[in-house]
Amino acid sequence: MTKFTENEKVSVINPTKMSESESELLGDFLDGDDDPEVFFKNKIYPFDNGLKLTKEISWRSGKDKGSQCFEVIGKRVGNGNYGYIDKVKGKLFFSNDELVYMPVSQKPHKARIRKEIPRKPHVSESQWRRDIKKEYKRTKEAGHLCIRKPVFFQDDGNLRAYLFMREMPGQTLEQALKGNFDEKTRLALCLAIIKAYKQQVQARQLVHNDISPRNIMVDLSEPLNPRCFFIDFAFAKKQSTNDAMVFPIKGTALFIAPERFEGKGSSTASDIFSLGHILAQVMGEEPPESCNKVDLIFKRSLRGQFDSELIYLKNQQVKNQIQNMLHPDPEKRSLLNEVSSTISAALEEDRLTSSQIAISA
């Protein structure tokens, strides 16, 4: 890196608030980079008299062939075993040879996140790249996340990659369940979860393989008509893919179906088992008891029982349907159409009862 004397002035640029001269300088810097990837904040780049950014910038290809844009990265909102999730503040792009900044607030329905994935030392580079490309492919097939192609880069010799995708509205189901909801709202939420799975996973000929409260986004802006979105397709597969005897098993262990522990592979039925635990948590408030011993989790999955009493669910038919989603035998589990029909009937019955009470009053 070029060294600078004390008399040389380093240009410090906030890419979200630029003067005309700063926009011109940053535009020359970005356009002149032959291998654009990530431009880190607070790092001095040897350009002009030195250039430092107050916010990180990540390159990606544009929507039009041959075009490019630069996403301005905001705060980190997720930190897991496989990577990090950062919000995007806005994007920089060239229009008539001038660098323009567009904040996400101008098109909030197109808000984006960046998922950054470092390579773990125990994973070969070839396997790591294959896994990321597979995640991109399956997420693209799901459709609703509008994912962009992965970008691979090196940071001080360490291999990393990132993918941009649409930020889903609302909060995770895990966060949402901290609120207080009546039975009607909880049933509507169960119905929305099933609907989202059928549209975003099953209809796309996919098996999700990592269904958990952290991987379902919930928009409760209309409590009786919630919207749900499945995220994180890192372990997803095509329904036709045979993954029997493929180890290690990937996913959130507490929600994994028993047949997967036995090496029999995953299917829509194994996703239904996971969904059964999810719906039980919505209606019972308690998540599966934490456990780090796989053999104990496997034995527990064979019980076909809830992890807590469904204290918010009075309808016995719905309870029986959800109960049957946890059947140890995948061929005997409830079908999603049956579960959603039973829940819909329960909601309609509640609506009619409420109407009759209102008329009587």
Coordinates of C-alpha atoms in Angstrom, one line a residue:
M1 CA 0.0 0.0 0.0
T2 CA 1.2 3.5 -0.8
K3 CA 2.4 5.5 2.2
F4 CA 1.2 9.0 2.6
T5 CA 3.0 11.9 4.2
E6 CA 1.4 14.1 6.9
N7 CA 0.9 16.9 4.4
E8 CA -1.0 14.8 1.9
K9 CA -4.8 15.0 2.4
V10 CA -6.7 11.7 2.4
S11 CA -10.2 12.1 1.0
V12 CA -12.8 10.7 3.4
I13 CA -16.1 9.9 1.6
N14 CA -19.4 8.9 2.9
P15 CA -21.0 7.2 -0.2
T16 CA -24.5 8.0 1.0
K17 CA -23.8 11.8 1.3
M18 CA -21.5 13.1 -1.4
S19 CA -20.7 16.5 -2.8
E20 CA -20.4 16.8 -6.6
S21 CA -16.6 16.6 -6.4
E22 CA -16.7 13.6 -4.0
S23 CA -19.1 11.8 -6.3
E24 CA -16.7 12.4 -9.3
L25 CA -13.7 11.2 -7.3
L26 CA -15.5 8.0 -6.0
G27 CA -16.8 7.4 -9.5
D28 CA -13.3 7.5 -11.0
F29 CA -12.1 5.2 -8.3
L30 CA -14.8 2.6 -8.7
D31 CA -14.8 2.8 -12.5
G32 CA -11.1 2.4 -12.7
D33 CA -10.9 -0.8 -10.6
D34 CA -10.3 -3.8 -13.0
D35 CA -11.3 -6.3 -10.4
P36 CA -14.1 -4.8 -8.2
E37 CA -15.4 -6.8 -5.3
V38 CA -15.4 -5.3 -1.8
F39 CA -14.2 -1.9 -0.7
F40 CA -13.8 -1.8 3.0
K41 CA -14.6 1.2 5.3
N42 CA -11.8 3.0 7.1
K43 CA -9.2 1.5 4.8
I44 CA -7.0 4.0 2.9
Y45 CA -6.9 3.2 -0.8
P46 CA -3.9 4.5 -2.9
F47 CA -6.0 6.5 -5.3
D48 CA -5.4 10.2 -6.0
N49 CA -4.0 11.5 -2.6
G50 CA -5.6 8.6 -0.8
L51 CA -9.2 7.7 -0.4
K52 CA -11.1 6.3 2.6
L53 CA -14.7 5.2 2.8
T54 CA -17.0 5.6 5.9
K55 CA -19.1 2.7 4.7
E56 CA -18.3 -0.6 3.0
I57 CA -19.2 -1.0 -0.6
S58 CA -19.7 -4.3 -2.5
W59 CA -19.8 -4.7 -6.2
R60 CA -22.4 -6.7 -8.1
S61 CA -23.5 -7.1 -11.7
G62 CA -26.5 -4.9 -12.8
K63 CA -29.8 -6.1 -14.1
D64 CA -28.9 -5.1 -17.6
K65 CA -26.2 -7.1 -19.4
G66 CA -22.8 -5.6 -18.9
S67 CA -24.0 -3.1 -16.3
Q68 CA -22.7 -2.9 -12.7
C69 CA -23.6 -1.3 -9.5
F70 CA -22.2 -1.0 -6.0
E71 CA -24.2 -1.8 -2.9
V72 CA -23.5 0.4 0.2
I73 CA -23.6 -1.9 3.3
G74 CA -25.4 -1.0 6.5
K75 CA -25.5 -2.6 9.9
R76 CA -25.0 -6.3 10.5
V77 CA -28.3 -8.0 11.5
G78 CA -27.4 -11.7 11.5
N79 CA -24.4 -13.7 12.7
G80 CA -24.5 -17.5 12.3
N81 CA -22.4 -20.6 11.9
Y82 CA -22.3 -20.3 8.2
G83 CA -22.1 -16.6 7.5
Y84 CA -23.3 -13.0 8.2
I85 CA -26.3 -11.0 7.2
D86 CA -25.9 -7.2 6.5
K87 CA -28.6 -4.7 5.6
V88 CA -28.1 -2.7 2.4
K89 CA -28.4 1.1 2.8
G90 CA -28.6 1.8 -0.9
K91 CA -26.8 1.4 -4.2
L92 CA -24.3 3.4 -6.4
F93 CA -24.6 3.2 -10.1
F94 CA -23.5 5.1 -13.2
S95 CA -26.0 7.2 -15.1
N96 CA -24.7 9.2 -18.1
D97 CA -21.1 8.6 -16.8
E98 CA -22.0 10.1 -13.4
L99 CA -22.1 8.2 -10.1
V100 CA -25.5 8.3 -8.6
Y101 CA -26.6 7.1 -5.1
M102 CA -30.1 5.7 -4.6
P103 CA -31.1 4.9 -1.0
V104 CA -33.2 1.9 -0.3
S105 CA -35.9 4.2 1.1
Q106 CA -36.7 5.3 -2.5
K107 CA -37.8 1.7 -3.3
P108 CA -38.6 0.1 0.1
H109 CA -40.3 -2.9 -1.6
K110 CA -36.9 -3.7 -3.1
A111 CA -34.9 -3.6 0.2
R112 CA -31.9 -6.0 0.0
I113 CA -29.5 -7.8 2.3
R114 CA -26.0 -9.2 1.8
K115 CA -25.2 -12.7 2.9
E116 CA -21.4 -13.1 3.4
I117 CA -20.0 -16.6 3.7
P118 CA -16.4 -17.2 4.7
R119 CA -14.7 -20.5 3.9
K120 CA -14.1 -22.6 7.0
P121 CA -10.6 -24.1 7.3
H122 CA -11.9 -27.7 7.4
V123 CA -13.8 -27.3 4.1
S124 CA -12.0 -27.6 0.8
E125 CA -12.3 -24.6 -1.6
S126 CA -13.9 -26.7 -4.3
Q127 CA -16.6 -28.0 -1.9
W128 CA -17.2 -24.5 -0.4
R129 CA -17.7 -23.1 -3.9
R130 CA -20.1 -25.9 -4.9
D131 CA -22.1 -25.4 -1.7
I132 CA -22.5 -21.6 -2.4
K133 CA -23.4 -22.2 -6.0
K134 CA -26.0 -24.8 -4.9
E135 CA -27.5 -22.3 -2.4
Y136 CA -27.7 -19.7 -5.2
K137 CA -29.4 -22.1 -7.5
R138 CA -32.0 -23.4 -5.0
T139 CA -32.7 -19.9 -3.7
K140 CA -33.2 -18.7 -7.3
E141 CA -35.6 -21.6 -7.9
A142 CA -37.7 -20.6 -4.9
G143 CA -38.1 -17.2 -6.7
H144 CA -39.3 -14.8 -4.0
L145 CA -35.9 -13.8 -2.7
C146 CA -34.7 -12.5 -6.1
I147 CA -31.1 -13.6 -5.4
R148 CA -28.1 -12.4 -7.4
K149 CA -25.1 -14.5 -8.5
P150 CA -22.4 -15.1 -5.8
V151 CA -19.2 -13.0 -5.9
F152 CA -16.0 -14.7 -4.6
F153 CA -13.1 -12.7 -3.3
Q154 CA -10.1 -12.8 -1.0
D155 CA -9.6 -10.7 2.2
D156 CA -6.1 -10.9 3.5
G157 CA -5.7 -14.3 1.9
N158 CA -9.0 -15.6 3.3
L159 CA -11.6 -16.8 0.8
R160 CA -15.0 -15.2 1.2
A161 CA -18.2 -14.9 -0.9
Y162 CA -21.3 -12.9 -0.8
L163 CA -24.8 -13.0 -2.3
F164 CA -27.4 -10.2 -2.5
M165 CA -31.1 -11.0 -2.2
R166 CA -34.4 -9.3 -1.4
E167 CA -35.0 -8.5 2.3
M168 CA -38.3 -10.0 3.4
P169 CA -40.7 -7.8 5.4
G170 CA -41.4 -8.3 9.0
Q171 CA -39.4 -10.3 11.5
T172 CA -38.4 -13.9 12.1
L173 CA -41.0 -16.2 13.5
E174 CA -38.7 -16.6 16.5
Q175 CA -39.0 -12.9 17.2
A176 CA -42.7 -12.7 16.4
L177 CA -43.6 -15.4 18.9
K178 CA -42.4 -13.1 21.7
G179 CA -45.6 -11.1 21.2
N180 CA -49.1 -11.8 22.7
F181 CA -51.6 -13.2 20.2
D182 CA -55.1 -14.7 20.6
E183 CA -56.0 -18.1 19.2
K184 CA -57.5 -16.6 16.0
T185 CA -54.3 -14.8 15.1
R186 CA -52.2 -17.9 15.9
L187 CA -54.4 -20.0 13.6
A188 CA -54.1 -17.4 10.9
L189 CA -50.3 -17.5 11.3
C190 CA -50.3 -21.3 11.0
L191 CA -52.3 -21.1 7.9
A192 CA -50.0 -18.5 6.4
I193 CA -46.9 -20.6 7.2
I194 CA -48.4 -23.6 5.4
K195 CA -49.5 -21.4 2.4
A196 CA -45.9 -20.0 2.2
Y197 CA -44.4 -23.4 2.3
K198 CA -46.7 -24.8 -0.5
Q199 CA -46.0 -21.8 -2.7
Q200 CA -42.3 -21.1 -2.1
V201 CA -41.0 -24.6 -1.5
Q202 CA -43.3 -27.4 -2.4
A203 CA -44.6 -25.9 -5.6
R204 CA -41.1 -25.2 -6.7
Q205 CA -40.2 -28.9 -6.4
L206 CA -37.9 -28.2 -3.5
V207 CA -37.3 -29.7 0.0
H208 CA -36.1 -27.0 2.4
N209 CA -34.3 -29.2 4.9
D210 CA -33.7 -26.4 7.5
I211 CA -37.2 -25.3 8.7
S212 CA -36.9 -23.4 12.0
P213 CA -38.4 -20.3 13.6
R214 CA -35.3 -18.4 12.5
N215 CA -35.8 -19.3 8.8
I216 CA -39.4 -18.0 8.5
M217 CA -40.1 -14.3 8.1
V218 CA -43.4 -13.1 9.3
D219 CA -45.2 -9.9 8.3
L220 CA -47.9 -9.2 10.9
S221 CA -49.0 -5.7 9.6
E222 CA -52.4 -7.3 9.2
P223 CA -52.6 -9.8 12.1
L224 CA -55.6 -11.8 10.8
N225 CA -54.0 -11.9 7.3
P226 CA -50.3 -12.4 8.0
R227 CA -47.7 -13.1 5.3
C228 CA -44.8 -15.6 5.7
F229 CA -41.6 -16.1 3.7
F230 CA -39.2 -18.9 3.9
I231 CA -35.5 -17.9 3.9
D232 CA -32.1 -19.6 4.0
F233 CA -32.1 -22.3 1.3
A234 CA -28.5 -23.3 2.0
F235 CA -29.5 -27.0 2.6
A236 CA -32.4 -27.2 0.2
K237 CA -32.6 -29.8 -2.6
K238 CA -34.8 -30.8 -5.5
Q239 CA -37.5 -33.2 -4.5
S240 CA -36.2 -35.7 -7.0
T241 CA -32.7 -35.7 -5.5
N242 CA -31.9 -38.8 -3.4
D243 CA -29.8 -37.8 -0.4
A244 CA -30.1 -41.1 1.5
M245 CA -27.0 -42.0 3.5
V246 CA -25.5 -38.6 2.9
F247 CA -23.7 -37.5 6.1
P248 CA -23.3 -35.3 8.0
I249 CA -27.0 -34.4 8.2
K250 CA -27.4 -30.6 7.8
G251 CA -30.2 -28.5 9.3
T252 CA -31.5 -27.5 12.7
A253 CA -31.3 -30.7 14.7
L254 CA -34.2 -30.0 17.0
F255 CA -36.6 -29.9 14.0
I256 CA -35.2 -32.8 12.0
A257 CA -37.4 -35.7 11.1
P258 CA -36.4 -39.1 12.6
E259 CA -35.9 -40.8 9.2
R260 CA -33.2 -38.3 8.3
F261 CA -31.2 -39.4 11.4
E262 CA -31.5 -43.0 10.1
G263 CA -30.0 -42.0 6.8
K264 CA -33.2 -42.5 4.8
G265 CA -32.9 -39.1 3.2
S266 CA -35.1 -36.0 3.2
S267 CA -38.4 -35.3 1.4
T268 CA -41.5 -33.1 1.6
A269 CA -42.6 -35.5 4.4
S270 CA -39.5 -34.6 6.5
D271 CA -40.3 -30.9 6.0
I272 CA -43.8 -31.6 7.2
F273 CA -42.4 -33.0 10.4
S274 CA -40.4 -29.8 10.9
L275 CA -43.5 -27.8 10.1
G276 CA -45.4 -29.8 12.7
H277 CA -43.0 -28.6 15.4
I278 CA -43.3 -25.0 14.1
L279 CA -47.1 -25.0 14.2
A280 CA -47.0 -26.6 17.7
Q281 CA -44.7 -23.8 18.8
V282 CA -47.1 -21.2 17.4
M283 CA -50.0 -22.7 19.3
G284 CA -48.1 -23.8 22.4
E285 CA -45.5 -21.0 22.8
E286 CA -42.7 -23.3 23.9
P287 CA -39.9 -24.3 21.5
P288 CA -38.4 -27.8 21.5
E289 CA -36.2 -28.3 24.6
S290 CA -32.6 -27.5 23.8
C291 CA -30.3 -30.5 23.5
N292 CA -26.8 -31.0 22.0
K293 CA -26.8 -34.8 22.0
V294 CA -28.0 -36.1 18.6
D295 CA -29.0 -39.6 20.0
L296 CA -31.4 -37.9 22.5
I297 CA -32.9 -35.7 19.8
F298 CA -33.4 -38.7 17.6
K299 CA -35.2 -40.6 20.3
R300 CA -37.3 -37.6 21.1
S301 CA -38.3 -37.3 17.4
L302 CA -39.7 -40.8 17.5
R303 CA -42.2 -40.0 20.2
G304 CA -44.5 -38.1 17.8
Q305 CA -45.4 -35.7 20.6
F306 CA -45.4 -31.9 21.1
D307 CA -42.7 -30.3 23.1
S308 CA -45.3 -28.4 25.1
E309 CA -49.1 -28.2 25.7
L310 CA -50.9 -26.3 22.9
I311 CA -52.3 -23.8 25.4
Y312 CA -53.7 -21.5 22.7
L313 CA -55.5 -24.2 20.7
K314 CA -59.0 -25.3 21.7
N315 CA -60.0 -27.0 18.4
Q316 CA -59.4 -30.7 18.8
Q317 CA -59.5 -31.4 15.1
V318 CA -56.7 -28.9 14.4
K319 CA -54.7 -30.4 17.4
N320 CA -55.1 -33.9 16.0
Q321 CA -53.9 -32.8 12.5
I322 CA -50.8 -31.0 13.9
Q323 CA -50.1 -34.0 16.1
N324 CA -50.1 -36.3 13.1
M325 CA -47.6 -34.1 11.3
L326 CA -45.1 -35.5 13.9
H327 CA -45.8 -39.1 13.2
P328 CA -42.6 -41.2 13.2
D329 CA -43.6 -42.8 9.9
P330 CA -43.3 -40.3 7.1
E331 CA -46.0 -42.0 5.1
K332 CA -48.6 -41.6 7.9
R333 CA -48.0 -37.8 8.4
S334 CA -50.8 -35.3 7.7
L335 CA -51.0 -33.8 4.3
L336 CA -50.6 -30.0 4.2
N337 CA -53.9 -29.6 2.3
E338 CA -55.7 -31.5 5.1
V339 CA -54.1 -29.4 7.8
S340 CA -54.8 -26.1 6.0
S341 CA -58.5 -27.1 5.3
T342 CA -59.0 -28.0 9.0
I343 CA -57.5 -24.7 10.2
S344 CA -59.6 -22.7 7.6
A345 CA -62.7 -24.5 8.9
A346 CA -61.8 -23.6 12.5
L347 CA -61.3 -20.0 11.6
E348 CA -64.6 -19.9 9.7
E349 CA -66.4 -21.5 12.6
D350 CA -64.9 -18.9 14.9
R351 CA -66.1 -16.1 12.6
L352 CA -69.6 -17.4 12.5
T353 CA -69.7 -17.8 16.2
S354 CA -68.5 -14.3 16.7
S355 CA -71.1 -13.0 14.3
Q356 CA -73.9 -14.8 16.1
I357 CA -72.8 -13.4 19.4
A358 CA -72.7 -9.9 17.9
I359 CA -76.2 -10.3 16.5
S360 CA -77.6 -11.6 19.8
A361 CA -76.0 -8.6 21.7

